[in-house]
């Protein structure tokens, strides 16, 4: 597949399909739950939107990552959880409603926070990075079109044709998984000549970030008196990121394949840790 076709058409379209699939599982009540259990939602959002990028930034400095890979890691850290975190929460016997709520609200907020975090990272890590920054308005519009609008369309289908939405839910989950695998593989193949060197830099940071955010999410929730079920959910929402969106931003908006590597590597590692989460989550109480 030609690079332009992959980055300008397939990637955004695939992400839109994935987000539509998430939309057919969402209801307006999912956005209102912040008023039903405000402490859990607030803590989950703080972990995902503030603590996660802060930890990522600290690990990048600690491990001394290459500038473009550092920006790629911050792109990943700026992304919301995505539909994957909802599925893992369900399989780990967490609070599925809380997971969907956090994903939905974080997806809205990150439309604004992504360009802020990414532009800061470009300027901080790359000499002369001012010339490579994302255009905030065009980025907001792009993220809206490939994430929020497809989610809204999916919600509309659920409201107007619930039986159709129910029929589509399973096929879209399968399609989303296939697209994710294809996108990750494509991102890795694009940089196959440097992949060993990149993986040696990105792998340890990705694993450290994943494990740290999972732990911070769980123990911060328990410290604040939330249930084990809610703590498991906040842990997963803190540590499971939308790698597809990260790859799309790096490849399509920034047109830099190196910046896609952290999202691809993190995506692979988080599925390994997710298997452990699901096993442990089923052994724990509520």
PDB file of C-alpha atoms in Angstrom:
ATOM      1  CA  UNK A   1       0.000   0.000   0.000  1.00  0.00           C
ATOM      2  CA  UNK A   2       1.352   3.419  -0.943  1.00  0.00           C
ATOM      3  CA  UNK A   3       2.427   5.516   2.030  1.00  0.00           C
ATOM      4  CA  UNK A   4       0.125   8.419   1.131  1.00  0.00           C
ATOM      5  CA  UNK A   5      -2.836   6.083   0.723  1.00  0.00           C
ATOM      6  CA  UNK A   6      -2.057   4.447   4.051  1.00  0.00           C
ATOM      7  CA  UNK A   7      -1.564   7.631   6.055  1.00  0.00           C
ATOM      8  CA  UNK A   8      -4.072   9.936   4.398  1.00  0.00           C
ATOM      9  CA  UNK A   9      -6.940   7.521   3.722  1.00  0.00           C
ATOM     10  CA  UNK A  10      -6.670   4.113   5.401  1.00  0.00           C
ATOM     11  CA  UNK A  11      -5.505   5.296   8.833  1.00  0.00           C
ATOM     12  CA  UNK A  12      -8.157   8.015   9.369  1.00  0.00           C
ATOM     13  CA  UNK A  13     -10.887   5.820   7.881  1.00  0.00           C
ATOM     14  CA  UNK A  14      -9.908   2.873  10.070  1.00  0.00           C
ATOM     15  CA  UNK A  15      -9.919   5.016  13.193  1.00  0.00           C
ATOM     16  CA  UNK A  16     -13.306   6.462  12.247  1.00  0.00           C
ATOM     17  CA  UNK A  17     -14.694   2.926  11.866  1.00  0.00           C
ATOM     18  CA  UNK A  18     -13.271   1.939  15.266  1.00  0.00           C
ATOM     19  CA  UNK A  19     -14.784   5.016  16.912  1.00  0.00           C
ATOM     20  CA  UNK A  20     -18.150   4.402  15.217  1.00  0.00           C
ATOM     21  CA  UNK A  21     -18.056   0.907  16.699  1.00  0.00           C
ATOM     22  CA  UNK A  22     -17.528   2.454  20.132  1.00  0.00           C
ATOM     23  CA  UNK A  23     -20.359   4.908  19.500  1.00  0.00           C
ATOM     24  CA  UNK A  24     -22.970   2.174  18.990  1.00  0.00           C
ATOM     25  CA  UNK A  25     -22.317   1.099  22.598  1.00  0.00           C
ATOM     26  CA  UNK A  26     -22.720   4.583  24.120  1.00  0.00           C
ATOM     27  CA  UNK A  27     -25.823   6.291  25.501  1.00  0.00           C
ATOM     28  CA  UNK A  28     -26.282   9.879  26.745  1.00  0.00           C
ATOM     29  CA  UNK A  29     -26.328   8.546  30.325  1.00  0.00           C
ATOM     30  CA  UNK A  30     -22.660   7.605  29.880  1.00  0.00           C
ATOM     31  CA  UNK A  31     -21.806  11.315  29.772  1.00  0.00           C
ATOM     32  CA  UNK A  32     -23.999  12.071  32.777  1.00  0.00           C
ATOM     33  CA  UNK A  33     -22.415   9.536  35.107  1.00  0.00           C
ATOM     34  CA  UNK A  34     -19.885  12.130  36.217  1.00  0.00           C
ATOM     35  CA  UNK A  35     -22.726  13.441  38.404  1.00  0.00           C
ATOM     36  CA  UNK A  36     -23.644   9.936  39.613  1.00  0.00           C
ATOM     37  CA  UNK A  37     -20.182   8.900  40.850  1.00  0.00           C
ATOM     38  CA  UNK A  38     -18.132  12.119  40.604  1.00  0.00           C
ATOM     39  CA  UNK A  39     -15.169  10.947  42.717  1.00  0.00           C
ATOM     40  CA  UNK A  40     -14.461   7.904  40.535  1.00  0.00           C
ATOM     41  CA  UNK A  41     -14.872   9.806  37.257  1.00  0.00           C
ATOM     42  CA  UNK A  42     -12.816  12.783  38.446  1.00  0.00           C
ATOM     43  CA  UNK A  43      -9.984  10.563  39.675  1.00  0.00           C
ATOM     44  CA  UNK A  44     -10.028   8.554  36.454  1.00  0.00           C
ATOM     45  CA  UNK A  45      -9.815  11.692  34.322  1.00  0.00           C
ATOM     46  CA  UNK A  46      -7.013  13.185  36.440  1.00  0.00           C
ATOM     47  CA  UNK A  47      -5.033   9.957  36.114  1.00  0.00           C
ATOM     48  CA  UNK A  48      -5.518   9.783  32.369  1.00  0.00           C
ATOM     49  CA  UNK A  49      -5.285  13.436  31.355  1.00  0.00           C
ATOM     50  CA  UNK A  50      -2.690  14.769  33.813  1.00  0.00           C
ATOM     51  CA  UNK A  51      -0.792  12.049  35.678  1.00  0.00           C
ATOM     52  CA  UNK A  52      -0.256   9.796  32.642  1.00  0.00           C
ATOM     53  CA  UNK A  53       1.415  12.493  30.480  1.00  0.00           C
ATOM     54  CA  UNK A  54       3.451  13.630  33.489  1.00  0.00           C
ATOM     55  CA  UNK A  55       4.741  10.093  34.120  1.00  0.00           C
ATOM     56  CA  UNK A  56       5.491   9.663  30.416  1.00  0.00           C
ATOM     57  CA  UNK A  57       7.462  12.905  30.380  1.00  0.00           C
ATOM     58  CA  UNK A  58       9.466  11.854  33.440  1.00  0.00           C
ATOM     59  CA  UNK A  59      10.281   8.431  31.981  1.00  0.00           C
ATOM     60  CA  UNK A  60      11.372   9.972  28.676  1.00  0.00           C
ATOM     61  CA  UNK A  61      13.823  12.212  30.536  1.00  0.00           C
ATOM     62  CA  UNK A  62      14.987   9.339  32.748  1.00  0.00           C
ATOM     63  CA  UNK A  63      15.638   6.956  29.837  1.00  0.00           C
ATOM     64  CA  UNK A  64      16.981   9.659  27.499  1.00  0.00           C
ATOM     65  CA  UNK A  65      14.866   8.823  24.467  1.00  0.00           C
ATOM     66  CA  UNK A  66      15.647  10.015  20.944  1.00  0.00           C
ATOM     67  CA  UNK A  67      13.718  13.290  20.250  1.00  0.00           C
ATOM     68  CA  UNK A  68      11.244  11.996  17.663  1.00  0.00           C
ATOM     69  CA  UNK A  69      10.528   8.869  19.713  1.00  0.00           C
ATOM     70  CA  UNK A  70      10.061  11.083  22.784  1.00  0.00           C
ATOM     71  CA  UNK A  71       7.429  13.107  20.934  1.00  0.00           C
ATOM     72  CA  UNK A  72       5.792   9.880  19.795  1.00  0.00           C
ATOM     73  CA  UNK A  73       5.596   8.687  23.388  1.00  0.00           C
ATOM     74  CA  UNK A  74       3.977  11.951  24.452  1.00  0.00           C
ATOM     75  CA  UNK A  75       1.487  11.631  21.581  1.00  0.00           C
ATOM     76  CA  UNK A  76       0.490   8.238  22.959  1.00  0.00           C
ATOM     77  CA  UNK A  77       0.242   9.638  26.490  1.00  0.00           C
ATOM     78  CA  UNK A  78      -2.078  12.385  25.236  1.00  0.00           C
ATOM     79  CA  UNK A  79      -4.544   9.902  23.717  1.00  0.00           C
ATOM     80  CA  UNK A  80      -7.653   8.654  25.543  1.00  0.00           C
ATOM     81  CA  UNK A  81      -8.313   5.003  26.398  1.00  0.00           C
ATOM     82  CA  UNK A  82     -10.388   3.971  23.410  1.00  0.00           C
ATOM     83  CA  UNK A  83     -12.745   1.032  22.981  1.00  0.00           C
ATOM     84  CA  UNK A  84     -10.043  -1.479  23.954  1.00  0.00           C
ATOM     85  CA  UNK A  85     -10.071  -0.321  27.567  1.00  0.00           C
ATOM     86  CA  UNK A  86     -13.834  -0.910  27.731  1.00  0.00           C
ATOM     87  CA  UNK A  87     -13.450  -4.493  26.519  1.00  0.00           C
ATOM     88  CA  UNK A  88     -10.569  -5.240  28.902  1.00  0.00           C
ATOM     89  CA  UNK A  89     -12.538  -3.763  31.823  1.00  0.00           C
ATOM     90  CA  UNK A  90     -15.475  -6.011  30.992  1.00  0.00           C
ATOM     91  CA  UNK A  91     -13.282  -9.116  30.737  1.00  0.00           C
ATOM     92  CA  UNK A  92     -11.443  -8.216  33.978  1.00  0.00           C
ATOM     93  CA  UNK A  93     -14.794  -7.833  35.770  1.00  0.00           C
ATOM     94  CA  UNK A  94     -14.351  -4.131  36.387  1.00  0.00           C
ATOM     95  CA  UNK A  95     -17.028  -1.442  36.304  1.00  0.00           C
ATOM     96  CA  UNK A  96     -17.972  -1.404  32.607  1.00  0.00           C
ATOM     97  CA  UNK A  97     -20.266   1.617  32.982  1.00  0.00           C
ATOM     98  CA  UNK A  98     -17.490   3.654  34.625  1.00  0.00           C
ATOM     99  CA  UNK A  99     -15.043   2.563  31.910  1.00  0.00           C
ATOM    100  CA  UNK A 100     -17.359   3.677  29.112  1.00  0.00           C
ATOM    101  CA  UNK A 101     -17.988   6.957  30.907  1.00  0.00           C
ATOM    102  CA  UNK A 102     -14.278   7.694  31.325  1.00  0.00           C
ATOM    103  CA  UNK A 103     -13.523   6.799  27.703  1.00  0.00           C
ATOM    104  CA  UNK A 104     -16.378   8.930  26.414  1.00  0.00           C
ATOM    105  CA  UNK A 105     -15.516  12.032  28.446  1.00  0.00           C
ATOM    106  CA  UNK A 106     -11.755  11.675  27.894  1.00  0.00           C
ATOM    107  CA  UNK A 107     -12.339  11.403  24.144  1.00  0.00           C
ATOM    108  CA  UNK A 108     -14.119  14.763  24.229  1.00  0.00           C
ATOM    109  CA  UNK A 109     -11.502  16.488  26.384  1.00  0.00           C
ATOM    110  CA  UNK A 110      -8.489  15.194  24.444  1.00  0.00           C
ATOM    111  CA  UNK A 111      -9.703  16.923  21.299  1.00  0.00           C
ATOM    112  CA  UNK A 112      -8.327  20.052  23.017  1.00  0.00           C
ATOM    113  CA  UNK A 113      -5.500  18.589  25.090  1.00  0.00           C
ATOM    114  CA  UNK A 114      -3.826  16.549  22.322  1.00  0.00           C
ATOM    115  CA  UNK A 115      -2.528  19.534  20.292  1.00  0.00           C
ATOM    116  CA  UNK A 116      -1.427  21.304  23.488  1.00  0.00           C
ATOM    117  CA  UNK A 117       0.586  18.327  24.798  1.00  0.00           C
ATOM    118  CA  UNK A 118       1.969  17.367  21.386  1.00  0.00           C
ATOM    119  CA  UNK A 119       3.076  20.918  20.515  1.00  0.00           C
ATOM    120  CA  UNK A 120       4.737  21.347  23.903  1.00  0.00           C
ATOM    121  CA  UNK A 121       6.581  18.056  23.354  1.00  0.00           C
ATOM    122  CA  UNK A 122       7.742  19.001  19.857  1.00  0.00           C
ATOM    123  CA  UNK A 123       9.130  22.324  21.045  1.00  0.00           C
ATOM    124  CA  UNK A 124      10.734  20.778  24.146  1.00  0.00           C
ATOM    125  CA  UNK A 125      12.353  17.702  22.581  1.00  0.00           C
ATOM    126  CA  UNK A 126      13.141  18.750  19.002  1.00  0.00           C
ATOM    127  CA  UNK A 127      15.550  21.621  18.216  1.00  0.00           C
ATOM    128  CA  UNK A 128      13.724  24.093  15.982  1.00  0.00           C
ATOM    129  CA  UNK A 129      10.513  22.235  16.708  1.00  0.00           C
ATOM    130  CA  UNK A 130       8.431  25.396  16.406  1.00  0.00           C
ATOM    131  CA  UNK A 131       8.340  24.804  12.645  1.00  0.00           C
ATOM    132  CA  UNK A 132       6.939  21.276  13.054  1.00  0.00           C
ATOM    133  CA  UNK A 133       4.092  22.014  15.463  1.00  0.00           C
ATOM    134  CA  UNK A 134       0.552  20.902  14.856  1.00  0.00           C
ATOM    135  CA  UNK A 135      -1.856  23.590  13.755  1.00  0.00           C
ATOM    136  CA  UNK A 136      -4.234  23.671  16.716  1.00  0.00           C
ATOM    137  CA  UNK A 137      -7.415  24.479  14.770  1.00  0.00           C
ATOM    138  CA  UNK A 138      -6.787  21.961  11.987  1.00  0.00           C
ATOM    139  CA  UNK A 139      -5.831  19.311  14.550  1.00  0.00           C
ATOM    140  CA  UNK A 140      -9.009  19.885  16.556  1.00  0.00           C
ATOM    141  CA  UNK A 141     -11.057  19.618  13.349  1.00  0.00           C
ATOM    142  CA  UNK A 142      -9.199  16.476  12.234  1.00  0.00           C
ATOM    143  CA  UNK A 143      -9.615  14.760  15.606  1.00  0.00           C
ATOM    144  CA  UNK A 144     -13.286  15.707  15.623  1.00  0.00           C
ATOM    145  CA  UNK A 145     -13.829  14.129  12.215  1.00  0.00           C
ATOM    146  CA  UNK A 146     -11.982  10.897  12.980  1.00  0.00           C
ATOM    147  CA  UNK A 147     -13.124  10.395  16.578  1.00  0.00           C
ATOM    148  CA  UNK A 148     -16.005  12.485  17.930  1.00  0.00           C
ATOM    149  CA  UNK A 149     -18.214  12.628  14.830  1.00  0.00           C
ATOM    150  CA  UNK A 150     -18.051   8.847  14.208  1.00  0.00           C
ATOM    151  CA  UNK A 151     -18.868   8.277  17.903  1.00  0.00           C
ATOM    152  CA  UNK A 152     -21.849  10.647  17.586  1.00  0.00           C
ATOM    153  CA  UNK A 153     -23.040   8.823  14.467  1.00  0.00           C
ATOM    154  CA  UNK A 154     -22.764   5.506  16.298  1.00  0.00           C
ATOM    155  CA  UNK A 155     -24.787   6.874  19.210  1.00  0.00           C
ATOM    156  CA  UNK A 156     -27.400   8.111  16.746  1.00  0.00           C
ATOM    157  CA  UNK A 157     -27.688   4.631  15.220  1.00  0.00           C
ATOM    158  CA  UNK A 158     -28.107   3.135  18.719  1.00  0.00           C
ATOM    159  CA  UNK A 159     -30.859   5.625  19.533  1.00  0.00           C
ATOM    160  CA  UNK A 160     -32.743   5.389  16.227  1.00  0.00           C
ATOM    161  CA  UNK A 161     -32.189   1.708  15.444  1.00  0.00           C
ATOM    162  CA  UNK A 162     -31.156  -0.197  18.600  1.00  0.00           C
ATOM    163  CA  UNK A 163     -31.654  -3.599  16.967  1.00  0.00           C
ATOM    164  CA  UNK A 164     -29.327  -2.632  14.127  1.00  0.00           C
ATOM    165  CA  UNK A 165     -26.772  -1.315  16.635  1.00  0.00           C
ATOM    166  CA  UNK A 166     -26.944  -4.609  18.518  1.00  0.00           C
ATOM    167  CA  UNK A 167     -26.392  -6.524  15.293  1.00  0.00           C
ATOM    168  CA  UNK A 168     -23.429  -4.346  14.328  1.00  0.00           C
ATOM    169  CA  UNK A 169     -21.690  -4.349  17.734  1.00  0.00           C
ATOM    170  CA  UNK A 170     -19.898  -7.711  17.459  1.00  0.00           C
ATOM    171  CA  UNK A 171     -18.803  -7.329  13.797  1.00  0.00           C
ATOM    172  CA  UNK A 172     -17.429  -3.854  14.557  1.00  0.00           C
ATOM    173  CA  UNK A 173     -15.446  -5.187  17.519  1.00  0.00           C
ATOM    174  CA  UNK A 174     -13.864  -7.766  15.225  1.00  0.00           C
ATOM    175  CA  UNK A 175     -13.225  -5.168  12.506  1.00  0.00           C
ATOM    176  CA  UNK A 176     -11.700  -2.798  15.072  1.00  0.00           C
ATOM    177  CA  UNK A 177      -9.305  -5.499  16.280  1.00  0.00           C
ATOM    178  CA  UNK A 178      -8.278  -6.371  12.715  1.00  0.00           C
ATOM    179  CA  UNK A 179      -7.718  -2.711  11.835  1.00  0.00           C
ATOM    180  CA  UNK A 180      -5.652  -2.194  14.979  1.00  0.00           C
ATOM    181  CA  UNK A 181      -3.395  -5.141  14.163  1.00  0.00           C
ATOM    182  CA  UNK A 182      -2.977  -4.004  10.541  1.00  0.00           C
ATOM    183  CA  UNK A 183      -2.142  -0.447  11.630  1.00  0.00           C
ATOM    184  CA  UNK A 184       0.419  -1.577  14.229  1.00  0.00           C
ATOM    185  CA  UNK A 185       2.083  -3.964  11.775  1.00  0.00           C
ATOM    186  CA  UNK A 186       2.154  -1.277   9.059  1.00  0.00           C
ATOM    187  CA  UNK A 187       3.732   1.221  11.462  1.00  0.00           C
ATOM    188  CA  UNK A 188       6.430  -1.268  12.456  1.00  0.00           C
ATOM    189  CA  UNK A 189       7.129  -2.335   8.871  1.00  0.00           C
ATOM    190  CA  UNK A 190       7.479   1.275   7.786  1.00  0.00           C
ATOM    191  CA  UNK A 191      10.480   1.564  10.117  1.00  0.00           C
ATOM    192  CA  UNK A 192      11.691  -2.046   9.824  1.00  0.00           C
ATOM    193  CA  UNK A 193      15.292  -0.985   9.147  1.00  0.00           C
ATOM    194  CA  UNK A 194      15.468   0.803  12.506  1.00  0.00           C
ATOM    195  CA  UNK A 195      13.011  -1.309  14.470  1.00  0.00           C
ATOM    196  CA  UNK A 196      15.586  -3.113  16.642  1.00  0.00           C
ATOM    197  CA  UNK A 197      17.188   0.166  17.698  1.00  0.00           C
ATOM    198  CA  UNK A 198      13.820   1.836  18.206  1.00  0.00           C
ATOM    199  CA  UNK A 199      12.411  -1.089  20.184  1.00  0.00           C
ATOM    200  CA  UNK A 200      15.429  -1.052  22.501  1.00  0.00           C
ATOM    201  CA  UNK A 201      14.588   2.580  23.327  1.00  0.00           C
ATOM    202  CA  UNK A 202      10.802   2.451  23.242  1.00  0.00           C
ATOM    203  CA  UNK A 203      10.224  -1.004  24.792  1.00  0.00           C
ATOM    204  CA  UNK A 204      11.532  -0.282  28.318  1.00  0.00           C
ATOM    205  CA  UNK A 205       9.810   3.129  28.471  1.00  0.00           C
ATOM    206  CA  UNK A 206       6.529   1.687  27.186  1.00  0.00           C
ATOM    207  CA  UNK A 207       6.566  -1.156  29.685  1.00  0.00           C
ATOM    208  CA  UNK A 208       7.518   1.165  32.553  1.00  0.00           C
ATOM    209  CA  UNK A 209       4.782   3.626  31.576  1.00  0.00           C
ATOM    210  CA  UNK A 210       2.173   0.911  31.247  1.00  0.00           C
ATOM    211  CA  UNK A 211       2.961  -0.777  34.561  1.00  0.00           C
ATOM    212  CA  UNK A 212       3.351   2.508  36.457  1.00  0.00           C
ATOM    213  CA  UNK A 213       0.071   3.995  35.254  1.00  0.00           C
ATOM    214  CA  UNK A 214      -1.793   0.742  35.913  1.00  0.00           C
ATOM    215  CA  UNK A 215      -0.436   0.716  39.477  1.00  0.00           C
ATOM    216  CA  UNK A 216      -1.063   4.422  40.098  1.00  0.00           C
ATOM    217  CA  UNK A 217      -4.607   4.106  38.791  1.00  0.00           C
ATOM    218  CA  UNK A 218      -5.434   1.163  41.052  1.00  0.00           C
ATOM    219  CA  UNK A 219      -3.789   2.309  44.267  1.00  0.00           C
ATOM    220  CA  UNK A 220      -4.948   5.933  43.998  1.00  0.00           C
ATOM    221  CA  UNK A 221      -8.523   4.660  43.683  1.00  0.00           C
ATOM    222  CA  UNK A 222      -8.184   2.367  46.670  1.00  0.00           C
ATOM    223  CA  UNK A 223      -6.510   5.138  48.701  1.00  0.00           C
ATOM    224  CA  UNK A 224      -9.562   7.333  48.075  1.00  0.00           C
ATOM    225  CA  UNK A 225     -11.926   4.608  49.227  1.00  0.00           C
ATOM    226  CA  UNK A 226     -13.273   3.429  45.875  1.00  0.00           C
ATOM    227  CA  UNK A 227     -14.340  -0.187  45.437  1.00  0.00           C
ATOM    228  CA  UNK A 228     -12.043  -2.838  43.996  1.00  0.00           C
ATOM    229  CA  UNK A 229     -14.246  -2.931  40.901  1.00  0.00           C
ATOM    230  CA  UNK A 230     -13.886   0.822  40.368  1.00  0.00           C
ATOM    231  CA  UNK A 231     -10.145   0.657  41.145  1.00  0.00           C
ATOM    232  CA  UNK A 232      -9.634  -2.033  38.502  1.00  0.00           C
ATOM    233  CA  UNK A 233     -11.472   0.153  35.999  1.00  0.00           C
ATOM    234  CA  UNK A 234      -9.478   3.306  36.747  1.00  0.00           C
ATOM    235  CA  UNK A 235      -6.276   1.254  36.550  1.00  0.00           C
ATOM    236  CA  UNK A 236      -7.193  -0.025  33.086  1.00  0.00           C
ATOM    237  CA  UNK A 237      -8.345   3.385  31.848  1.00  0.00           C
ATOM    238  CA  UNK A 238      -5.042   4.867  33.085  1.00  0.00           C
ATOM    239  CA  UNK A 239      -2.821   2.253  31.449  1.00  0.00           C
ATOM    240  CA  UNK A 240      -4.615   1.292  28.228  1.00  0.00           C
ATOM    241  CA  UNK A 241      -4.282   3.893  25.488  1.00  0.00           C
ATOM    242  CA  UNK A 242      -5.753   4.411  22.024  1.00  0.00           C
ATOM    243  CA  UNK A 243      -2.664   3.409  20.063  1.00  0.00           C
ATOM    244  CA  UNK A 244      -4.538   3.705  16.767  1.00  0.00           C
ATOM    245  CA  UNK A 245      -5.137   7.394  17.383  1.00  0.00           C
ATOM    246  CA  UNK A 246      -1.485   7.864  18.366  1.00  0.00           C
ATOM    247  CA  UNK A 247      -0.300   6.242  15.147  1.00  0.00           C
ATOM    248  CA  UNK A 248      -2.770   8.308  13.110  1.00  0.00           C
ATOM    249  CA  UNK A 249      -1.558  11.578  14.640  1.00  0.00           C
ATOM    250  CA  UNK A 250       2.090  10.713  14.030  1.00  0.00           C
ATOM    251  CA  UNK A 251       1.647   9.397  10.483  1.00  0.00           C
ATOM    252  CA  UNK A 252      -1.219  11.524   9.160  1.00  0.00           C
ATOM    253  CA  UNK A 253      -1.076  14.872  10.961  1.00  0.00           C
ATOM    254  CA  UNK A 254       2.680  15.093  11.603  1.00  0.00           C
ATOM    255  CA  UNK A 255       3.684  12.853   8.672  1.00  0.00           C
ATOM    256  CA  UNK A 256       6.524  11.364  10.710  1.00  0.00           C
ATOM    257  CA  UNK A 257       6.665   7.556  10.750  1.00  0.00           C
ATOM    258  CA  UNK A 258       9.233   7.488  13.576  1.00  0.00           C
ATOM    259  CA  UNK A 259       6.704   9.137  15.885  1.00  0.00           C
ATOM    260  CA  UNK A 260       4.290   6.240  15.310  1.00  0.00           C
ATOM    261  CA  UNK A 261       6.661   3.640  16.791  1.00  0.00           C
ATOM    262  CA  UNK A 262       5.890   4.299  20.505  1.00  0.00           C
ATOM    263  CA  UNK A 263       2.142   3.848  19.903  1.00  0.00           C
ATOM    264  CA  UNK A 264       2.765   0.631  17.958  1.00  0.00           C
ATOM    265  CA  UNK A 265       5.130  -0.840  20.543  1.00  0.00           C
ATOM    266  CA  UNK A 266       2.945   0.251  23.465  1.00  0.00           C
ATOM    267  CA  UNK A 267      -0.051  -1.296  21.712  1.00  0.00           C
ATOM    268  CA  UNK A 268       1.698  -4.664  21.582  1.00  0.00           C
ATOM    269  CA  UNK A 269       2.923  -4.534  25.182  1.00  0.00           C
ATOM    270  CA  UNK A 270      -0.400  -3.402  26.634  1.00  0.00           C
ATOM    271  CA  UNK A 271      -2.108  -6.483  25.225  1.00  0.00           C
ATOM    272  CA  UNK A 272       0.402  -8.664  27.053  1.00  0.00           C
ATOM    273  CA  UNK A 273      -0.216  -6.872  30.353  1.00  0.00           C
ATOM    274  CA  UNK A 274      -3.960  -6.852  29.614  1.00  0.00           C
ATOM    275  CA  UNK A 275      -3.972 -10.648  29.630  1.00  0.00           C
ATOM    276  CA  UNK A 276      -2.484 -10.560  33.116  1.00  0.00           C
ATOM    277  CA  UNK A 277      -5.008  -7.903  34.165  1.00  0.00           C
ATOM    278  CA  UNK A 278      -7.905 -10.033  32.975  1.00  0.00           C
ATOM    279  CA  UNK A 279      -6.575 -13.080  34.843  1.00  0.00           C
ATOM    280  CA  UNK A 280      -5.929 -11.157  38.076  1.00  0.00           C
ATOM    281  CA  UNK A 281      -9.172  -9.202  37.753  1.00  0.00           C
ATOM    282  CA  UNK A 282     -11.176 -12.431  37.630  1.00  0.00           C
ATOM    283  CA  UNK A 283      -9.406 -13.698  40.762  1.00  0.00           C
ATOM    284  CA  UNK A 284     -10.165 -10.525  42.739  1.00  0.00           C
ATOM    285  CA  UNK A 285     -13.375  -9.572  44.464  1.00  0.00           C
ATOM    286  CA  UNK A 286     -15.567  -6.548  43.800  1.00  0.00           C
TER     287      UNK A 286
END
